[in-house]
Every structure is written in C-alpha cells, then in structure tokens.
Short mmCIF file of C-alpha atoms in Angstrom, two decimals:
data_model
loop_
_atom_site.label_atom_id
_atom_site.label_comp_id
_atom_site.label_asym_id
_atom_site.label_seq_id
_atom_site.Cartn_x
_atom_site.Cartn_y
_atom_site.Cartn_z
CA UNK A 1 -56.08 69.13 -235.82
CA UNK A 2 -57.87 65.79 -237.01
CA UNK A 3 -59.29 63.43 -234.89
CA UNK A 4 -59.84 59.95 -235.01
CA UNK A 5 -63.57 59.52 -234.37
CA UNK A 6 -65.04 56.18 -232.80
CA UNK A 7 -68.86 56.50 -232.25
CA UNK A 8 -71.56 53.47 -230.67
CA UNK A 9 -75.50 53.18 -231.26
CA UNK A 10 -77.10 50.62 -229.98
CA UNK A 11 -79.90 48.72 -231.85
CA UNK A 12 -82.57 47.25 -230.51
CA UNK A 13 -84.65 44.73 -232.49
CA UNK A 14 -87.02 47.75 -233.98
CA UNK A 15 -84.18 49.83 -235.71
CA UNK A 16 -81.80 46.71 -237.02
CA UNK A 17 -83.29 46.42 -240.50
CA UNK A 18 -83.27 50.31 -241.10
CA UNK A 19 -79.81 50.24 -240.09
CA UNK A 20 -78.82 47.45 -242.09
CA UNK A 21 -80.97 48.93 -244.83
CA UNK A 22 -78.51 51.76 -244.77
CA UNK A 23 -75.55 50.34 -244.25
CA UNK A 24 -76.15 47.63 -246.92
CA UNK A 25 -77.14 50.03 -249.33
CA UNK A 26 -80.24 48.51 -249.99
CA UNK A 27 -83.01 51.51 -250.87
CA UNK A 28 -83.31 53.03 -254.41
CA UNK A 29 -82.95 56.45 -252.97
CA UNK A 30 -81.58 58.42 -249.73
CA UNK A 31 -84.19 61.34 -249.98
CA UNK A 32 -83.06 62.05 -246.50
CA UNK A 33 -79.57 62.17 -247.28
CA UNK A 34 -78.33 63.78 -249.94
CA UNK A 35 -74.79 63.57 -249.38
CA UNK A 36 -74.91 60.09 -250.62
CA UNK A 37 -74.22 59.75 -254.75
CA UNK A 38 -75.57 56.92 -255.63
CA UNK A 39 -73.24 56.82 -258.79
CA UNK A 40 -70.82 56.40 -256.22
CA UNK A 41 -71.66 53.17 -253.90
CA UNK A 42 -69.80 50.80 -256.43
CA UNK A 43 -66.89 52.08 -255.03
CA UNK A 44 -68.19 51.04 -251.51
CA UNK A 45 -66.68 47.59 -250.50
CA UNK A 46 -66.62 45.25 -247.32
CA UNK A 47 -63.80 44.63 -244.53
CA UNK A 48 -66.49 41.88 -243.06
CA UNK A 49 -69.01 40.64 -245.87
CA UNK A 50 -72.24 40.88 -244.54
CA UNK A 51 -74.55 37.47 -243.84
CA UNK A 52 -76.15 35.50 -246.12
CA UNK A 53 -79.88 36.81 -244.82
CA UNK A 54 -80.98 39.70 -243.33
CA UNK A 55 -79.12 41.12 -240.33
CA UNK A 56 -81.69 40.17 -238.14
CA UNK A 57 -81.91 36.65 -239.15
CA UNK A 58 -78.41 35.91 -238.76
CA UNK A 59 -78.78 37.95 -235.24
CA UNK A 60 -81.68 35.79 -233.79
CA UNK A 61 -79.58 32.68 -235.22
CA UNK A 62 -76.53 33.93 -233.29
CA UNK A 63 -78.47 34.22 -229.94
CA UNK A 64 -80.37 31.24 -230.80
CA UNK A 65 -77.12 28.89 -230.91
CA UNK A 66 -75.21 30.78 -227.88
CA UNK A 67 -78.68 30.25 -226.04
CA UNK A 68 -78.75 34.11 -224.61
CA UNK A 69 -81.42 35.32 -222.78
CA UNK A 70 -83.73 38.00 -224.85
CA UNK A 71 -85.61 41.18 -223.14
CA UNK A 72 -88.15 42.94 -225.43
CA UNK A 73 -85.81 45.90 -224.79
CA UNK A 74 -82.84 44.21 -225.17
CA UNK A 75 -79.62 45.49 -227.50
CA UNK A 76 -79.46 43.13 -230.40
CA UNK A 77 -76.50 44.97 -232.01
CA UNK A 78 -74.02 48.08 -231.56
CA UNK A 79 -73.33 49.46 -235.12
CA UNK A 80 -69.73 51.67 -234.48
CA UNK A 81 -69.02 54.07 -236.93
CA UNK A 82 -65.19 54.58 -237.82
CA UNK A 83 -64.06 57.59 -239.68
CA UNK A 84 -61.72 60.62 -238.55
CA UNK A 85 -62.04 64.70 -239.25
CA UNK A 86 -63.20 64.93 -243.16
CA UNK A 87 -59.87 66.98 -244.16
CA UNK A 88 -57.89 64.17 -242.95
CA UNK A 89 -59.63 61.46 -244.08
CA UNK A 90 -59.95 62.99 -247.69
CA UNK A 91 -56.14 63.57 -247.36
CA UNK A 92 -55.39 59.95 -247.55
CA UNK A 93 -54.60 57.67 -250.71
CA UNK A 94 -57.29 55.21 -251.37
CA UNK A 95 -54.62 52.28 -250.13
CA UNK A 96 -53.92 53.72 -247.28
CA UNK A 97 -57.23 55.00 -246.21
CA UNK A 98 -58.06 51.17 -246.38
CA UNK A 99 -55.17 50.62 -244.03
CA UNK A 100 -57.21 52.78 -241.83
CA UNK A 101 -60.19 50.94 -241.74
CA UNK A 102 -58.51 47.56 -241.50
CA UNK A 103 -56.56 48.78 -238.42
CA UNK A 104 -59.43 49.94 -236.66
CA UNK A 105 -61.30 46.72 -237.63
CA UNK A 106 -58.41 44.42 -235.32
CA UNK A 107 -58.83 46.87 -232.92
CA UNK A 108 -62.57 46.46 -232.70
CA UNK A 109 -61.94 42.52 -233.31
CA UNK A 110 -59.46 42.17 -230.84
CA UNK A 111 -62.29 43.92 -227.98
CA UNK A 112 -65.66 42.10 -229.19
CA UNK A 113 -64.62 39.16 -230.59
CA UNK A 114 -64.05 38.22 -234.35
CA UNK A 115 -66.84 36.04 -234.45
CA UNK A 116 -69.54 38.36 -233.04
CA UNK A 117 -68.83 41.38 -236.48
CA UNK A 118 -71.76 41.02 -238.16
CA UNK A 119 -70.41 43.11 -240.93
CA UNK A 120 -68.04 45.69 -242.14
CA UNK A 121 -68.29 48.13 -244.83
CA UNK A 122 -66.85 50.95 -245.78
CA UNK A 123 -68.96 53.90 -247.47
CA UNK A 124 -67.33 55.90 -250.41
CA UNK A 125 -70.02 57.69 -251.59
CA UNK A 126 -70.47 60.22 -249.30
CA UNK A 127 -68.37 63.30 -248.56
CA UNK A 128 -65.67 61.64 -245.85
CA UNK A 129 -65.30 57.83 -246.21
CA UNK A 130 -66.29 55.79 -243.42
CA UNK A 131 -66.72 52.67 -241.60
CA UNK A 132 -69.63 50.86 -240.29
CA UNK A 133 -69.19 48.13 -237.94
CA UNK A 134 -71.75 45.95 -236.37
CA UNK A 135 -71.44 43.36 -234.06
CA UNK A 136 -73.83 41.07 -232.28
CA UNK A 137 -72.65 41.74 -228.16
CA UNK A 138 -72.74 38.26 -227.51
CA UNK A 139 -69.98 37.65 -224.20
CA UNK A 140 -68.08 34.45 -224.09
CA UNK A 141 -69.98 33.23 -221.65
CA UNK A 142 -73.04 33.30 -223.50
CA UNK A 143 -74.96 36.70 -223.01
CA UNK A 144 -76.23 39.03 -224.92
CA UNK A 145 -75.23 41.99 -223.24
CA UNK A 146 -73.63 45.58 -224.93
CA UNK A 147 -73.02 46.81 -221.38
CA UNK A 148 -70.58 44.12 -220.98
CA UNK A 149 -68.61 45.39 -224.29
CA UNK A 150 -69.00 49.18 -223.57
CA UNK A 151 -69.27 49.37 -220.37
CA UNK A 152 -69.80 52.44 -218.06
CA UNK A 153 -68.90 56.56 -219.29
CA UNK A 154 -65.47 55.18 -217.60
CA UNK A 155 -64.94 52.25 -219.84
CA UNK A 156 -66.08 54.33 -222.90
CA UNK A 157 -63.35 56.76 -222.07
CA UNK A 158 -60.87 54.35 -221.91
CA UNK A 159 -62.26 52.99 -225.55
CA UNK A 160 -61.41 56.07 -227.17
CA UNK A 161 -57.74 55.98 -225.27
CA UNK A 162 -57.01 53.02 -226.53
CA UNK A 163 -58.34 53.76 -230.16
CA UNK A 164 -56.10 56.67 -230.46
CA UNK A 165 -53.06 55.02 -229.51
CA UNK A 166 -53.51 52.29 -232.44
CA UNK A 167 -54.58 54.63 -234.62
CA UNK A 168 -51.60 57.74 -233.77
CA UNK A 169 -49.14 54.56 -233.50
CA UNK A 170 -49.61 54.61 -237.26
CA UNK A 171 -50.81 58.30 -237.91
CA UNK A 172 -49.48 60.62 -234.81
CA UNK A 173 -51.57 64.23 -235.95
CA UNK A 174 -54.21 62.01 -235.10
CA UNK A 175 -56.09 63.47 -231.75
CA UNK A 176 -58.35 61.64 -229.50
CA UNK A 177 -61.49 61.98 -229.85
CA UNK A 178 -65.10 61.52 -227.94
CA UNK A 179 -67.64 58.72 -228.30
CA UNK A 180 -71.19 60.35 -228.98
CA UNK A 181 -72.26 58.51 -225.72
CA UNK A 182 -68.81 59.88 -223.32
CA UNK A 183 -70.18 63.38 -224.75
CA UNK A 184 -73.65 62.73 -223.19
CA UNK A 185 -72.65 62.61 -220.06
CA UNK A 186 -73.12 66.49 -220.44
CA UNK A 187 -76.55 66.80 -219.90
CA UNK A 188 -78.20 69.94 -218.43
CA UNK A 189 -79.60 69.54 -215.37
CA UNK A 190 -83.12 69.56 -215.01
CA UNK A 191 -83.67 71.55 -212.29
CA UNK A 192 -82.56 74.17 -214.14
CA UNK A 193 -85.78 74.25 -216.64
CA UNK A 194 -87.65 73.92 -213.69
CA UNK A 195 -86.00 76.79 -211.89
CA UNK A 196 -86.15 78.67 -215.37
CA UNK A 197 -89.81 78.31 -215.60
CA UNK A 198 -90.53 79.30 -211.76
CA UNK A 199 -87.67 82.26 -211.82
CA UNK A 200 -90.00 83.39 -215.06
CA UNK A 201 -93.47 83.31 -213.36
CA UNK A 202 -92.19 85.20 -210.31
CA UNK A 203 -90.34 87.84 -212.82
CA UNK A 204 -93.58 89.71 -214.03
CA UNK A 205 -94.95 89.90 -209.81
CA UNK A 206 -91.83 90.90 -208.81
CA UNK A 207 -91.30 93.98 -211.44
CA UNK A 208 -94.83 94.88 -210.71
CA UNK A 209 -93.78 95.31 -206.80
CA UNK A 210 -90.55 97.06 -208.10
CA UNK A 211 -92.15 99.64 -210.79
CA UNK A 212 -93.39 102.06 -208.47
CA UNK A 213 -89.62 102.48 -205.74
CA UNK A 214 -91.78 104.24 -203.45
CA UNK A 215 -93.36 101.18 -202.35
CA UNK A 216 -90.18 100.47 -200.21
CA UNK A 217 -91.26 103.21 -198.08
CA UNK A 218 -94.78 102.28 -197.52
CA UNK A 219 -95.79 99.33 -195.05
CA UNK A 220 -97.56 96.69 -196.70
CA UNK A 221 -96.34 97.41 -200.24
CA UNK A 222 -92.51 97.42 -199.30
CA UNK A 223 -93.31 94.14 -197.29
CA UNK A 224 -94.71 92.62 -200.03
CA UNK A 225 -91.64 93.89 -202.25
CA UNK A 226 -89.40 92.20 -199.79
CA UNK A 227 -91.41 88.76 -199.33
CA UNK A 228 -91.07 88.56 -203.47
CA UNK A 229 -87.62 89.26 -203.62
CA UNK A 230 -86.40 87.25 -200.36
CA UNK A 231 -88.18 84.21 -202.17
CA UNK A 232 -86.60 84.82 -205.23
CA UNK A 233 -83.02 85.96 -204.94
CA UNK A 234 -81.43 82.34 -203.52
CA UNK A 235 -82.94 80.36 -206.42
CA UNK A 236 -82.06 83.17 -208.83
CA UNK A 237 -78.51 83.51 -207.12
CA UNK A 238 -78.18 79.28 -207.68
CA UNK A 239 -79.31 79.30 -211.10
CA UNK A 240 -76.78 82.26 -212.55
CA UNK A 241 -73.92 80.56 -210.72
CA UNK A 242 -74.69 77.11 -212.04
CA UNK A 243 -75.27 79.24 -216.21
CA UNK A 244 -72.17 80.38 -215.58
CA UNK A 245 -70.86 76.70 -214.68
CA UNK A 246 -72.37 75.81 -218.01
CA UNK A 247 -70.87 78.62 -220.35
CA UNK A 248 -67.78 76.64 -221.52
CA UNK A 249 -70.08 74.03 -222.59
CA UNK A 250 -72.38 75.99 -224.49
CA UNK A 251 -69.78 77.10 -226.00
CA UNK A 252 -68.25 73.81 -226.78
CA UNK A 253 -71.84 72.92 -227.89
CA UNK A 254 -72.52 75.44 -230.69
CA UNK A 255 -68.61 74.39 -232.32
CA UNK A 256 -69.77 70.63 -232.19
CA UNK A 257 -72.97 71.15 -233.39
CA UNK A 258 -71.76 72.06 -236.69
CA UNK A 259 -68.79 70.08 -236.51
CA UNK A 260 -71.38 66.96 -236.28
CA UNK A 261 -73.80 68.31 -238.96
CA UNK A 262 -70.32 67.68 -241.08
CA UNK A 263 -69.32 64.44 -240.84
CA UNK A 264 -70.47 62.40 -237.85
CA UNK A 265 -74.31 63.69 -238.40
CA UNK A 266 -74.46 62.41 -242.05
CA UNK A 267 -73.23 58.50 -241.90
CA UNK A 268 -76.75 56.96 -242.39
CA UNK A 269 -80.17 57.74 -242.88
CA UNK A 270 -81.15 58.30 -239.50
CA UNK A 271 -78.46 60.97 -239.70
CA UNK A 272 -77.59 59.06 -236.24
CA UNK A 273 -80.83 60.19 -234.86
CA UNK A 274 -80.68 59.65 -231.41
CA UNK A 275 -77.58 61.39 -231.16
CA UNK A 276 -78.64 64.60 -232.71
CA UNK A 277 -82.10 64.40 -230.63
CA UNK A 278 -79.46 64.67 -227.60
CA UNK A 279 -77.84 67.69 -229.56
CA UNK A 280 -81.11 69.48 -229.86
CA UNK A 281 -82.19 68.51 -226.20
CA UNK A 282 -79.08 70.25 -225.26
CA UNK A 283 -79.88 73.26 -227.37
CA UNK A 284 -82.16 73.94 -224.55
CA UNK A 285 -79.73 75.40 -222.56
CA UNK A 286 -79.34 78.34 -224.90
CA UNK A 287 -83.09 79.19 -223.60
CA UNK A 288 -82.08 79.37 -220.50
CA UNK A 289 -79.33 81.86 -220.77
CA UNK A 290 -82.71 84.65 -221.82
CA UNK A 291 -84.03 83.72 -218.26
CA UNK A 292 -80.25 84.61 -216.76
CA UNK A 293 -80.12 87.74 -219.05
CA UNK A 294 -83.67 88.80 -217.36
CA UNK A 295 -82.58 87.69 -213.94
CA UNK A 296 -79.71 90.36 -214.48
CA UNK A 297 -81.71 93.16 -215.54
CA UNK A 298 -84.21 92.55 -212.53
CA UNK A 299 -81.31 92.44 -210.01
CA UNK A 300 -79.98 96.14 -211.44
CA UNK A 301 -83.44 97.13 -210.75
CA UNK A 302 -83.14 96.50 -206.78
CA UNK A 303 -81.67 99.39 -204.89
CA UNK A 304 -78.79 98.18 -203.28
CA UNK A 305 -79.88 98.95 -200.03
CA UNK A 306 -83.11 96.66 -200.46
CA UNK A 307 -80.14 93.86 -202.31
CA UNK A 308 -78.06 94.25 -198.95
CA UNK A 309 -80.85 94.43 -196.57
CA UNK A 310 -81.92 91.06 -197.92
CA UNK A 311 -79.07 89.67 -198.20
CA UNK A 312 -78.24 90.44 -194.42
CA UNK A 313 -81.88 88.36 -194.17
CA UNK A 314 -81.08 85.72 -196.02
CA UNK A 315 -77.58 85.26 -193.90
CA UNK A 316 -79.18 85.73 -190.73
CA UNK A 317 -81.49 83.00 -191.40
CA UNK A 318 -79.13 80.46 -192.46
CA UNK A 319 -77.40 80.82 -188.72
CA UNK A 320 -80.46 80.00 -187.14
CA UNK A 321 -81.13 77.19 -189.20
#
C-alpha cells in the first residue's frame, strides 16, 4: 500500500547553504546523486519562490527583525521533505500530483506559519517527485525554536496523524506513515554492545573450562567451571531475552533499509545523511545477533545438570538478597 511520507531535518547554521545548494539546484553536477537528470530540473518549479539572497541571508534577516535569541548550536531551519511511496506518486497526472504538493503545503502553512516558509519546490528530476519545504521556526512570540514546531516523539506522532488525514481526505489508499525522527526512537540499547563485548571476552575462558567435561568432577577445575559460568549465565540469559525483544525490529529494519535507499534516501545530496548514519548505527544490531548465536551454542555445551545446578544457585541467591 502507498504511504504518504512527511520527513524533518533540522539545519543548523553549518549545513543551510548545502541544503539550499541542493534544493535550489544550484551545482553543475550531483556526482553524489545520480538519480538526478539534469536535463530534467526545468521541469522543477516552486509552490514558495525562494528569497531574493541566499537562504541564510534572508534567515539571519528573519531572526534579526523578530529579535530571537541565537545559540551557536541553534536550529536555523527544518527543511521537510513531502513525497509518498514512488509507485503512487508516479501514478499521478502531473495536475494532480501538484494538487498534492499544494495540499500538503496549507497543511504545513496552517502549523508553522505562512510567513516563516522560506521556500517550496518541487523536484521532477529525480525518480519520485517530491517536495522540499523549509521554514525558518520562528514562534509568534518571537523565538527561534524547532522544538516548539515539532515538538516531542509524541507531537511528531501526532504530525504524521494529522498529515494522513488531509492527505487520505483527498486520496484514501493513502497509509500513514513515520517521520525519520518518530522512527528513531528505536534505538538499540547500549548496554547491549557493552554486554556483547563482555559476553565475548568471557566466551573463549569459559569454553576453555568446558573442553575437557571431566573437569566437573575434579575440585578446583569444576569450581572454576562453575565461578565462569555462574558469572556469565544472568547477563547472557538478559541479553538473549532482550535479542529476542529486538527481532521484529530487525526485521522491520532490513525492509526499511531498502525501502529508504528508494525514495526517502535519495531527495538531496546528503542523501539525508544524518538519517541514514542512524540506519547504519542501527545495523549494529545485526552484530549482535553472532554474539546470541554463540551464546546458544555455549549453553548446549553445559550439561544440564551443571545448567540446573546453577540455576538452583543463582535462585537461591536472589532469596537471600
């Protein structure tokens, strides 16, 4: 089924004039992006013209005449990208793919203000048209603040809500979809790498103590067997329950990463770089699953009188405590 995709990146100062560079059209060549045919960008055209002078001219102009305070690591501009799944989008006449845009343009207009779009414009030259939308996050009472706009993961959720239902008033196969920051809330713990690389460094000792099953039956060898595998079997018990927690998400992952390197992935330059640094960060988690996998062969290993004898140690402990 299609979705109707709404997606935020914030800009800070340092990455406004590559975005606008981008967006603008305003390099020879897109080395880095070869989905875009430059044959093609006369067909591009503006909901929102942009300003007269750079974007972030007419930025530091805004904020200069609403008198907003300015951190060095303030947000200077959310650029929104507006599209929906590539089949659908493709599936549309030109006229009413412009409907499209202009629909999700009130809709943006109606939340941020008219006067704080910085511009509008709508990309034909790549494989799925699309919308970029930037707007200065300028509040009415005279800060310069995106959090006030976007709000928490709860208030992005509610974003996307709301853009569905203007969009599926007008086109109901539409489905709702995520905003690339909602989807970070996903992020693997990182205890687990740290568990990963400790559960790892105890493997080799604790196979060692384990080649040789006779050592259960000799004093100081079978004690030292135990000690290892007391130690290791909560942590190791945590972090296979918690992989297992993860599983429908790593699934989910490896679907959306390609999904992404589609459409979403490919709207600018940048290839909206942050969010695919998140996508390989979460890639991570894939490593983790060969520590599980190891974990599992090491537990088959334990005769299951040593497991339950353990186990029985483990439990007894935790009533005394």
């Amino acid at each position: 089924m299609p979705y109707a995709i709404l997606r935020f990146q914030k800009r800070k100062a340092g990455s406004v004039a590559a975005c606008e560079r981008h967006n603008e059209r305003k390099k020879e060549a897109y080395k880095s992006n070869p989905d875009i045919e430059v044959e093609r960008s006369k067909d591009n055209y503006h909901l929102v013209p942009p300003p007269r002078y750079t974007y972030k001219k007419e930025i530091n102009r805004r904020i200069a005449e609403a008198g907003c305070k300015v951190r060095r690591d303030s947000v200077m501009m959310v650029e929104t990208l507006i599209t929906a799944s590539p089949e659908f989008m493709n599936s549309l006449p030109k006229a009413e793919q412009t409907e499209y845009f202009m629909r999700a343009l009130n809709f943006i207009s109606e939340r941020v203000g008219k006067q704080n779009i910085l511009s509008a414009v709508v990309h034909m030259d790549e494989k799925t048209p699309h919308m970029h939308l930037c707007f200065v996050p300028i509040t009415p009472e005279g800060r310069l603040s995106a959090k006030a706009f976007l709000g928490n993961q709860k208030s992005l959720s509610e974003w996307q809500t709301a853009y569905h239902e203007r969009m599926s008033a007008r086109w109901n196969e539409l489905e709702r979809g995520q905003s690339s920051m909602e989807t970070k809330r996903k992020h693997i713990p990182t205890w687990l790498f740290k568990a990963a690389a400790r559960l790892d460094k105890q493997y080799d000792e604790i196979v060692k103590a384990l080649s040789d099953i006779n050592a259960f039956n000799a004093g100081k060898k079978r004690d030292k067997a135990l000690g290892l595998l007391a130690s290791w079997l909560p942590d190791a018990e945590k972090f296979s329950k918690e992989i297992q927690k993860q599983q429908s998400y790593i699934d989910s992952l490896k679907a959306k990463i390609g999904e992404e390197a589609d459409y979403a992935g490919r709207m600018r330059d940048e290839k909206y770089a942050e969010e695919l640094k998140v996508q390989k960060a979460n890639q991570r988690i894939f490593e983790l699953q060969r520590t599980n996998s190891q974990m599992e062969r090491l537990l088959k290993k334990i005769p299951p009188e040593v497991l339950a004898e353990i186990q029985k140690s483990g439990r007894n402990k935790s009533r005394e405590r």
